[in-house]
PDB file of C-alpha atoms in Angstrom:
ATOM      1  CA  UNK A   1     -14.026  -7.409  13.122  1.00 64.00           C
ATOM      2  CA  UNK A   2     -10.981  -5.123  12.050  1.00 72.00           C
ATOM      3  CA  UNK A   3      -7.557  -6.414  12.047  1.00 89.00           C
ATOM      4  CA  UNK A   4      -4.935  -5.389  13.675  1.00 93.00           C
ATOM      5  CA  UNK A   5      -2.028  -2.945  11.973  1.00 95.00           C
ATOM      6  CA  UNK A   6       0.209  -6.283  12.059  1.00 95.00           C
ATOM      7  CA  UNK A   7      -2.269  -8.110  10.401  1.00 94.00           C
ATOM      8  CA  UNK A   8      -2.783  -5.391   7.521  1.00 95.00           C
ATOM      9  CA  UNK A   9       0.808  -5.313   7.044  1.00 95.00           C
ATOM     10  CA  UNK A  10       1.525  -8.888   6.284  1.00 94.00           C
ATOM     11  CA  UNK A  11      -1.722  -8.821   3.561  1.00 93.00           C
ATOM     12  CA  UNK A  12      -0.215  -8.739  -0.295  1.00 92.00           C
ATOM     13  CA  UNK A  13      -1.676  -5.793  -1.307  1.00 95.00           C
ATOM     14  CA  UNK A  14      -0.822  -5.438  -4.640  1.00 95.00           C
ATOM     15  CA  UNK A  15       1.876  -2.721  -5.214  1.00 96.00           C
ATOM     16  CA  UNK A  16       2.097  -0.585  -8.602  1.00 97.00           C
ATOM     17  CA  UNK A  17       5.361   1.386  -9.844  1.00 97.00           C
ATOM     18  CA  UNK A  18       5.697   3.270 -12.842  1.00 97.00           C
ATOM     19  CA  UNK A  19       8.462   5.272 -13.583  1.00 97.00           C
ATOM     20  CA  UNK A  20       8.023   8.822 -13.936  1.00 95.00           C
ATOM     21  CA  UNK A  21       9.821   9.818 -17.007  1.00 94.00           C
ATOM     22  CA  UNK A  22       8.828  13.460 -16.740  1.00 94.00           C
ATOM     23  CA  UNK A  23      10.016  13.920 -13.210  1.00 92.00           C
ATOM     24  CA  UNK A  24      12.625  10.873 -12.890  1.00 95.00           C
ATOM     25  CA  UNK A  25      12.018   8.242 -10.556  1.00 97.00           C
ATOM     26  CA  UNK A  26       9.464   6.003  -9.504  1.00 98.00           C
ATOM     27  CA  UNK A  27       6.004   6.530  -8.442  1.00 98.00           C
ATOM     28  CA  UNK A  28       4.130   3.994  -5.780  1.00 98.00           C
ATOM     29  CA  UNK A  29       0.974   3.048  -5.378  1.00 97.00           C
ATOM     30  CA  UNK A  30      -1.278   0.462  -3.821  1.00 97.00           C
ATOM     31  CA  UNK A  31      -4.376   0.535  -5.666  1.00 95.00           C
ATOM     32  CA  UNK A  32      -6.543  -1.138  -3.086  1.00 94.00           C
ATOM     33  CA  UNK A  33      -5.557   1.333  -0.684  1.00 96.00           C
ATOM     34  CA  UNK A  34      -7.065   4.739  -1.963  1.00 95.00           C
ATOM     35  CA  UNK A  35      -4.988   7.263  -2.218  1.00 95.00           C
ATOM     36  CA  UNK A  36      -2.142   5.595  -0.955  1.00 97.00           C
ATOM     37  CA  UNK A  37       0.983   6.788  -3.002  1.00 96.00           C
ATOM     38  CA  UNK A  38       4.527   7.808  -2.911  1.00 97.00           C
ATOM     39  CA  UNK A  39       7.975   8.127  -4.631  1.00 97.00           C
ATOM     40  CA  UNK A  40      11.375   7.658  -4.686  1.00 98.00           C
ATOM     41  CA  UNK A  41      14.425   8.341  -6.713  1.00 97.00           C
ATOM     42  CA  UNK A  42      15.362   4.651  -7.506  1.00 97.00           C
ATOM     43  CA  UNK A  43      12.968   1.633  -7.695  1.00 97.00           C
ATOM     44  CA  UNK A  44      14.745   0.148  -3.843  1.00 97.00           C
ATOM     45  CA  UNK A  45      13.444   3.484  -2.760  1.00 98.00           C
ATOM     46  CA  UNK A  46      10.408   3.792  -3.706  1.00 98.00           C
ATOM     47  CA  UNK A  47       9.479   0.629  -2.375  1.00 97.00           C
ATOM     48  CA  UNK A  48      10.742   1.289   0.661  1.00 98.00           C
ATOM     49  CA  UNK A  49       8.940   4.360   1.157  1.00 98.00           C
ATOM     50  CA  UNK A  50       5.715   2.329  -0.166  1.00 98.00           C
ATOM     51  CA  UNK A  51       6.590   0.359   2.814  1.00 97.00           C
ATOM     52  CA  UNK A  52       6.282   3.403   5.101  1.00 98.00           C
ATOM     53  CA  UNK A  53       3.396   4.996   3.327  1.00 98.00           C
ATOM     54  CA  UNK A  54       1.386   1.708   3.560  1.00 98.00           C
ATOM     55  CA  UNK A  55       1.605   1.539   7.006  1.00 98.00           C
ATOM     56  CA  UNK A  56       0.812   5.237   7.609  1.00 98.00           C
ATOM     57  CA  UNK A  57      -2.092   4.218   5.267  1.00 98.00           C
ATOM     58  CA  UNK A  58      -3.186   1.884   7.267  1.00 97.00           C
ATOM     59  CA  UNK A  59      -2.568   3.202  10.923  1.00 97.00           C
ATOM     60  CA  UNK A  60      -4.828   6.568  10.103  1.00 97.00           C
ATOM     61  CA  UNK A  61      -7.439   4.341   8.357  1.00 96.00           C
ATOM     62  CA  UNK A  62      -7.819   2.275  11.779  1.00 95.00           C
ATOM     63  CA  UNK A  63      -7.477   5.255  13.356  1.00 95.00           C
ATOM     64  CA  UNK A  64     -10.787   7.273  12.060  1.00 95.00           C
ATOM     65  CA  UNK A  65     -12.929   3.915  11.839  1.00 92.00           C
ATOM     66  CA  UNK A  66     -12.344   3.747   7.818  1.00 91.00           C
ATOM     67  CA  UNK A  67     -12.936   0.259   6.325  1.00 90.00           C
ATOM     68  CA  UNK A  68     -10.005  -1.301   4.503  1.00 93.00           C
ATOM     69  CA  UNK A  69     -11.023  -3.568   1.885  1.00 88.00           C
ATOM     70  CA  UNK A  70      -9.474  -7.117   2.218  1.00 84.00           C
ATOM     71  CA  UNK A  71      -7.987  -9.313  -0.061  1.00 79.00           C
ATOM     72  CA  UNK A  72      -9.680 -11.793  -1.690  1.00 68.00           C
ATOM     73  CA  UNK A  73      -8.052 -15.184  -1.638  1.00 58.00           C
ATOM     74  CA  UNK A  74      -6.324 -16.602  -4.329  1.00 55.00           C
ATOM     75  CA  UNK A  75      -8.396 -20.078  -3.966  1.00 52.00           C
ATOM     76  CA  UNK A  76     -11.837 -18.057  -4.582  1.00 45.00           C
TER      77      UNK A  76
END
């Protein structure tokens, strides 16, 4: 059964950011969540649009019926 957006939200996924020392800034991503990326000039930025991004993520992958993998838990 799929979760709800909530329920996504609060799951850890696992959040990448590299600095992009061609472009300046930081780059986001969420490597369990294909494709889902973004930027920001500072590091509190970035995250915060991760924030947005993730949900976005999330809302069009419930959207179109696409499965979103699931954490595994720490005790496995």
């Amino acid at each position: 059964m799929m979760k709800t957006l909530n329920e996504y939200m609060a799951m850890p996924y696992r959040m990448e950011i590299v600095e992009d020392k061609d472009e300046g800034g930081y780059v986001v991503s969420f490597p369990d969540l294909p494709g889902c990326l973004t930027c920001g000039e500072t590091v509190e930025s970035a995250v915060a649009n991760a924030m947005n991004a993730k949900k976005a993520w999330l809302e069009a992958a419930i959207d179109d019926g696409i499965e979103i993998q699931e954490l595994d838990s720490l005790e496995d």
